[in-house]
Short mmCIF file of C-alpha atoms and ligand atoms in Angstrom, two decimals:
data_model
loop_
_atom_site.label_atom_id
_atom_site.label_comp_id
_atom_site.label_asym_id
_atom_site.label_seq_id
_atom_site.Cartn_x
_atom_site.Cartn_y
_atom_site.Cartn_z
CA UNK A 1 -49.27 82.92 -85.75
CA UNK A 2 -47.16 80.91 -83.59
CA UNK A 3 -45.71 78.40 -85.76
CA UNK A 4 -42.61 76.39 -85.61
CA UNK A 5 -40.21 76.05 -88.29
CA UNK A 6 -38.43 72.30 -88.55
CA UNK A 7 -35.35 72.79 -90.86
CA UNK A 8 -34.06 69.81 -92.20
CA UNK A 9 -30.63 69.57 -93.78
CA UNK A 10 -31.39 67.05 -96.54
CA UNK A 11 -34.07 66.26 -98.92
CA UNK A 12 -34.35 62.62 -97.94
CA UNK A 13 -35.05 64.02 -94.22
CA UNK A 14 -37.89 66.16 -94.77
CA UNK A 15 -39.59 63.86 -97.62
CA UNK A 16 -41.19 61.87 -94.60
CA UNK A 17 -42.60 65.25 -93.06
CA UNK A 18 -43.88 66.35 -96.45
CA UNK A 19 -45.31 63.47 -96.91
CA UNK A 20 -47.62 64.09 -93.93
CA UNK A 21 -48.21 67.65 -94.02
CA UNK A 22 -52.12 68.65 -93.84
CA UNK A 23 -53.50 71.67 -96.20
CA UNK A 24 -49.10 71.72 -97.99
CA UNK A 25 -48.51 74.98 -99.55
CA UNK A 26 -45.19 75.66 -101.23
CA UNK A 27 -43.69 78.96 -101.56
CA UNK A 28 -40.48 80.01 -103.23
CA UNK A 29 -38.61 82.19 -101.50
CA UNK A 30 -34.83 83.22 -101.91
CA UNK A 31 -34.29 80.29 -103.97
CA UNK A 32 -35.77 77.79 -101.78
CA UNK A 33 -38.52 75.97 -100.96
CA UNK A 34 -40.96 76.39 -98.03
CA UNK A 35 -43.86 73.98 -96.48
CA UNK A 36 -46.52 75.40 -94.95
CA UNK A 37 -49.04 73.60 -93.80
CA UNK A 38 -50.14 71.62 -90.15
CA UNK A 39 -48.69 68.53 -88.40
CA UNK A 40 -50.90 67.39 -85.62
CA UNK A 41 -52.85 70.40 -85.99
CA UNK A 42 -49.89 72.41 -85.29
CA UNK A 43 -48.89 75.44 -87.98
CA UNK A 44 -45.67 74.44 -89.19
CA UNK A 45 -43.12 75.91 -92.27
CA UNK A 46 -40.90 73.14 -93.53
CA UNK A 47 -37.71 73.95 -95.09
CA UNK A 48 -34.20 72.72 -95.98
CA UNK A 49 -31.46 74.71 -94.54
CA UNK A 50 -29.65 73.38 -98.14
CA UNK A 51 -25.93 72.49 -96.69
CA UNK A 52 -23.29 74.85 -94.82
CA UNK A 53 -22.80 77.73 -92.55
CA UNK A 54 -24.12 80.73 -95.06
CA UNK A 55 -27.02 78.75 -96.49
CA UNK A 56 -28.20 77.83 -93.35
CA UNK A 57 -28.26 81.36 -92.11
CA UNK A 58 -30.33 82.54 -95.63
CA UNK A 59 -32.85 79.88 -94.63
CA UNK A 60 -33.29 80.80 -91.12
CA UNK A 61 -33.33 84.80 -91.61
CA UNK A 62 -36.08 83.72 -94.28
CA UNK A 63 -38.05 81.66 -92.07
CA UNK A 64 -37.86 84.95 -89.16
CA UNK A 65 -38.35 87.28 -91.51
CA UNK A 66 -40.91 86.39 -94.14
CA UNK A 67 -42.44 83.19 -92.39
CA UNK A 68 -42.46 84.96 -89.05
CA UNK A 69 -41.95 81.87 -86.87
CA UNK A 70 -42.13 81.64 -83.51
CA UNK A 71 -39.63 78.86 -82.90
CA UNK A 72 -36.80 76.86 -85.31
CA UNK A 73 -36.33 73.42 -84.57
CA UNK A 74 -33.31 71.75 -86.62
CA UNK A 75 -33.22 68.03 -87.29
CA UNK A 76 -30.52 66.61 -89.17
CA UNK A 77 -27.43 63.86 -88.94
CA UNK A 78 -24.24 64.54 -87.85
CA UNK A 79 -20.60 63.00 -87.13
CA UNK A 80 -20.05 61.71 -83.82
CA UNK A 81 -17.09 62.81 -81.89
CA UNK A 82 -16.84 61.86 -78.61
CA UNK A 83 -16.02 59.06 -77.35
CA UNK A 84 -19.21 56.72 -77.06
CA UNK A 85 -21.27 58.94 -79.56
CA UNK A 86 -21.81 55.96 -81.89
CA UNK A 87 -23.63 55.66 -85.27
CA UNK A 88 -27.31 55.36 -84.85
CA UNK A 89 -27.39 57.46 -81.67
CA UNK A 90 -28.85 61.17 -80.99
CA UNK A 91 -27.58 64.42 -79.92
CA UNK A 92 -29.50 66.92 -78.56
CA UNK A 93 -27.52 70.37 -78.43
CA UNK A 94 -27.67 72.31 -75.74
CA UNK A 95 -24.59 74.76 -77.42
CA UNK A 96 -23.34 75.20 -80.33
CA UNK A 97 -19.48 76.08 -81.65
CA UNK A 98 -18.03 77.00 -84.75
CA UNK A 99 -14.80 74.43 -85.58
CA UNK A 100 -13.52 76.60 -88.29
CA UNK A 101 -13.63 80.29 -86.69
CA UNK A 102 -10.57 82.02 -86.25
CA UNK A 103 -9.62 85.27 -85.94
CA UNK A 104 -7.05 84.83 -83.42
CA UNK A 105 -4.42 86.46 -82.56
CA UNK A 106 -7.06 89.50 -82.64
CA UNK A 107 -10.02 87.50 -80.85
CA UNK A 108 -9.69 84.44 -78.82
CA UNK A 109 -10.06 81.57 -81.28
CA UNK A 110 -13.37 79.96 -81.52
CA UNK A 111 -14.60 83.46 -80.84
CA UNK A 112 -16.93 84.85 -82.93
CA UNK A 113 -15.98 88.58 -83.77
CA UNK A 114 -17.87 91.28 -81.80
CA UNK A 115 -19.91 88.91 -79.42
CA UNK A 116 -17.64 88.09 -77.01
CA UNK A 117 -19.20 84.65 -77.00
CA UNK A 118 -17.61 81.34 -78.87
CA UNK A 119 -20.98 79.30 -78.10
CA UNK A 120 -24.69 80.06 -78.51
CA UNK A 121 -27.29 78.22 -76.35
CA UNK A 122 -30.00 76.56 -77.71
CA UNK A 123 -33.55 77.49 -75.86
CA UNK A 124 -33.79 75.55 -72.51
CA UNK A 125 -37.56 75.06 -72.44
CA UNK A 126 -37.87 74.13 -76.34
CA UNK A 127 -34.44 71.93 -75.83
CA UNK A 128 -36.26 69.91 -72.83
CA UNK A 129 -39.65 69.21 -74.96
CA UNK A 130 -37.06 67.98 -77.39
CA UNK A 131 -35.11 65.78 -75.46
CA UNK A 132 -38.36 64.33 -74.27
CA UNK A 133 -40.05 63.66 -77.99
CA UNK A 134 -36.33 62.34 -79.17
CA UNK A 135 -36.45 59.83 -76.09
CA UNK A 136 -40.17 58.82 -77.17
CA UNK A 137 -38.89 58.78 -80.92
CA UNK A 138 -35.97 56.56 -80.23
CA UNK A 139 -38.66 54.30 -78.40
CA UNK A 140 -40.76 54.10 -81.15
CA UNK A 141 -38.39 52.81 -83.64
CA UNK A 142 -37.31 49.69 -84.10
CA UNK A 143 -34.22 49.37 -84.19
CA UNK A 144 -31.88 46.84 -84.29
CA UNK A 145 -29.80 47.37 -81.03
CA UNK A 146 -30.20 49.98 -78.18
CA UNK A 147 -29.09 53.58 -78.93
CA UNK A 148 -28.01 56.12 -76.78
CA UNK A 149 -29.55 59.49 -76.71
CA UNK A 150 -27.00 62.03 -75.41
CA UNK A 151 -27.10 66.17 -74.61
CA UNK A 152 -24.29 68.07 -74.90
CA UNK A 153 -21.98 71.07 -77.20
CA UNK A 154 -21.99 70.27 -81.41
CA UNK A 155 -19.62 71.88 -83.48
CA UNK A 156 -20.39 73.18 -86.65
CA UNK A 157 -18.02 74.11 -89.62
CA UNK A 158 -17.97 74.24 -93.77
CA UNK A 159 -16.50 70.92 -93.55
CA UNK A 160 -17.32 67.26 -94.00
CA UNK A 161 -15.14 65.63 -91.68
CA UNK A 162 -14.20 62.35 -92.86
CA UNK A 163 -10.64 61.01 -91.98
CA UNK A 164 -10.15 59.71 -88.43
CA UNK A 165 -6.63 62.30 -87.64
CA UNK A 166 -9.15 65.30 -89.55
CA UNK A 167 -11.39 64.05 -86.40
CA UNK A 168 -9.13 63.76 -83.50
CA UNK A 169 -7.27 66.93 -84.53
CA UNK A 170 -10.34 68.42 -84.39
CA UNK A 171 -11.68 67.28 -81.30
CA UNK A 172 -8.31 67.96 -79.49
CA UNK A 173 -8.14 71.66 -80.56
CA UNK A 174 -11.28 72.26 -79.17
CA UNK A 175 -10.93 70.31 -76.25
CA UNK A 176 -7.77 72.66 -75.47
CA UNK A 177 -10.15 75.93 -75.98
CA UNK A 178 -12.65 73.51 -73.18
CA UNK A 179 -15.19 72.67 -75.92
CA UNK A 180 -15.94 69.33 -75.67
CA UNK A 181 -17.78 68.03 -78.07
CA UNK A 182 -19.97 65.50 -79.06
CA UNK A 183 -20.71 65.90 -82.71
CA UNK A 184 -19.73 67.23 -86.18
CA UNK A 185 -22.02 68.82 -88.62
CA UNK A 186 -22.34 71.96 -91.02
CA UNK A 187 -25.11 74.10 -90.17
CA UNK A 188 -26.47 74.14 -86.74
CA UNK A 189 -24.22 76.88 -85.13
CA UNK A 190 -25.33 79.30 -87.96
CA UNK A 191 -28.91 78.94 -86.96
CA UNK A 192 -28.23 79.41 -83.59
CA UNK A 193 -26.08 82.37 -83.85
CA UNK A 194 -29.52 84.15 -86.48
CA UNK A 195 -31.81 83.11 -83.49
CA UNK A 196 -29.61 84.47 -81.30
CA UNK A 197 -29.59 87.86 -82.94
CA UNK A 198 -33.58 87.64 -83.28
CA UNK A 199 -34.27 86.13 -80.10
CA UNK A 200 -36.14 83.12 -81.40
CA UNK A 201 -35.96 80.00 -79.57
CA UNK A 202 -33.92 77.34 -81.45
CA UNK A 203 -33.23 73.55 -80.67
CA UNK A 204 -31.67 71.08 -82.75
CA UNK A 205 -31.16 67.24 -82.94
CA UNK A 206 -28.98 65.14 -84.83
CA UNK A 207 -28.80 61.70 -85.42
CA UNK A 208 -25.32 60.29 -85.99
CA UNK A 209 -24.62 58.97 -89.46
CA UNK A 210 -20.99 58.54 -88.95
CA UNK A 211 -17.90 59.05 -87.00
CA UNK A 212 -16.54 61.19 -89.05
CA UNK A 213 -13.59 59.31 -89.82
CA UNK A 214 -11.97 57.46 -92.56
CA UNK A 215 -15.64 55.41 -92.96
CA UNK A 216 -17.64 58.36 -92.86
CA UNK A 217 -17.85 58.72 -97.18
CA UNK A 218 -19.45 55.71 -96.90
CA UNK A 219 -21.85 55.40 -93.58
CA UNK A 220 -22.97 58.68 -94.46
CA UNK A 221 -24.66 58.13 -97.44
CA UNK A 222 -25.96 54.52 -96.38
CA UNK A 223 -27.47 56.09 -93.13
CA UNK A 224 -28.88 59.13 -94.77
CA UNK A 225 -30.68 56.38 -97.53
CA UNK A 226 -32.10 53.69 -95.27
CA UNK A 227 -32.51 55.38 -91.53
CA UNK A 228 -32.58 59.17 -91.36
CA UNK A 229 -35.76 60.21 -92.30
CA UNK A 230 -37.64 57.87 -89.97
CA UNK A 231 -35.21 59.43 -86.65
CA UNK A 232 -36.43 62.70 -88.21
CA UNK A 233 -40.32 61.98 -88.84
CA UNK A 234 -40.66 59.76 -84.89
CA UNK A 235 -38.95 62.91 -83.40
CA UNK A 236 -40.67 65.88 -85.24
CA UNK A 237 -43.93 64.08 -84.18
CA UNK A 238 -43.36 63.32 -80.44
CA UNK A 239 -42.62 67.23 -80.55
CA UNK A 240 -44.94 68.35 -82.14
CA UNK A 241 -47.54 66.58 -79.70
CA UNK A 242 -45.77 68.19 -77.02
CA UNK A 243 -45.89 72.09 -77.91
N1 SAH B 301 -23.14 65.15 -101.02
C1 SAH B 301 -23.77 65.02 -99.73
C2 SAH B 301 -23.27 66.12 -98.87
C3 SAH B 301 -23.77 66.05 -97.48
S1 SAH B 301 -22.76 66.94 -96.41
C4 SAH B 301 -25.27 64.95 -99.92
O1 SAH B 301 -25.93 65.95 -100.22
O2 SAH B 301 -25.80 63.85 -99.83
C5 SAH B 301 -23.19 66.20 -94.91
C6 SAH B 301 -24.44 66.69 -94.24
O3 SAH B 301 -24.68 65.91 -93.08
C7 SAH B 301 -24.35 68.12 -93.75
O4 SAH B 301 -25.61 68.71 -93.82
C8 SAH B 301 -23.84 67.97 -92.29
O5 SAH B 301 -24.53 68.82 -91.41
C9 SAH B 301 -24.12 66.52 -91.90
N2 SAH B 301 -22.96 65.66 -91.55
C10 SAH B 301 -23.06 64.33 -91.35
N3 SAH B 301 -21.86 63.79 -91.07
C11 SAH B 301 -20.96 64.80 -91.09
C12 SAH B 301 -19.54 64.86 -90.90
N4 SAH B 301 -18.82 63.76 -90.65
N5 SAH B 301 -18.92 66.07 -91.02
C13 SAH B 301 -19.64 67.19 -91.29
N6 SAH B 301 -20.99 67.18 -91.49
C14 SAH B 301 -21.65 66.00 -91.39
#
């Protein structure tokens, strides 16, 4: 069938994709709700991964399992962490971490139990044709000053980070265990680790909505209302042109 899944985390992201979906068909499925349909003649299944670690994972097993897709493609907003990751730029993973795994002192912390492995690599190929469409995206837009597009480790967690010592505690921890990150969200490691287990590739973007600290209640929101969905729709397109 060779279609690509694009997961969304929120409603207001996918609307725009929706909205331009040839032949839509919605199916209910494990309590959610899944596009099919074409984007620039390409067989797609939109779906949101609805928020957090475990409801991410439902939604991707779904999308393997019943949907049968080739390929998952996340695109969502995030924190930013590191230093220069600034609101209104884009991260492209290339890895992904869990912030809030522990079972230390009986695996190394960070580590996920029985895989031996703390991060799980996006797809190379899928991640490149990514990074290209988010550079043409960014391009696209118009924004009102230059934004960076960056490539690099995300950490996920069931979490929303929003105090600026939550943040830097955060970021220090894992920069001990030699994570360095450059943003904070709440789903893309679980999708990485299901396509991991499958063997599906996965890439994910994320545009930063805040910095997750003390502001973050109240860029989130503000960014998610006025500029998400149009980061989401430029760079879901440019991909799509490119598969
Ligand atoms: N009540 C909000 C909850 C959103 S949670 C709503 O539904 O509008 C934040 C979402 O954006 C999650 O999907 C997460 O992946 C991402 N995110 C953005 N900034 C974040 C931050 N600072 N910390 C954690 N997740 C963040």
């Amino acid at each position: 069938m060779n279609q690509t899944a694009i997961l969304s985390a929120l409603a207001e992201e996918q609307q725009g994709l929706i909205e331009l979906l040839h032949e839509p068909q919605k199916i209910t499925h494990a309590g959610r709700d899944f596009w099919r349909g074409h984007l620039h003649g390409q067989p797609v299944v939109l779906a949101l991964s609805r928020i957090g670690k475990v409801a991410a994972a439902t939604t991707a097993t779904a999308l393997i399992e019943r949907f049968e897709v080739s390929r998952i493609v996340f695109t969502g907003v995030a924190g930013g962490m590191g230093a220069g990751v600034q609101v209104g730029d884009v991260v492209v993973a290339n890895e992904f971490v869990q912030h809030d795994l522990d079972a230390s002192p009986i695996f190394p912390r960070y580590e996920v139990p029985l895989y031996g492995q703390s991060r799980f690599a996006c797809d190379a190929a899928l991640t490149a044709l990514l990074l290209d469409a988010s550079r043409a995206g960014l391009k696209s837009l118009t924004l009102p000053t230059a934004r960076l597009l960056h490539h690099g480790l995300i950490a996920s967690g069931d979490r929303f980070v929003s105090g600026a010592q939550e943040s830097e505690a955060l970021l220090s921890a894992l920069h001990a265990a030699d994570h360095r990150v450059l943003a904070v969200e709440m789903e893309g490691a679980a999708v990485a680790q299901v396509c991991f287990d499958y063997g599906i590739p996965f890439a994910a973007v994320r545009t930063i909505s805040d910095r997750a600290d003390d502001q973050a209640h109240v860029d989130f929101p503000q960014f998610v209302k006025e500029v998400a969905s149009r980061y989401a729709q430029a760079i879901t397109q440019h991909l799509l042109k490119l598969l």
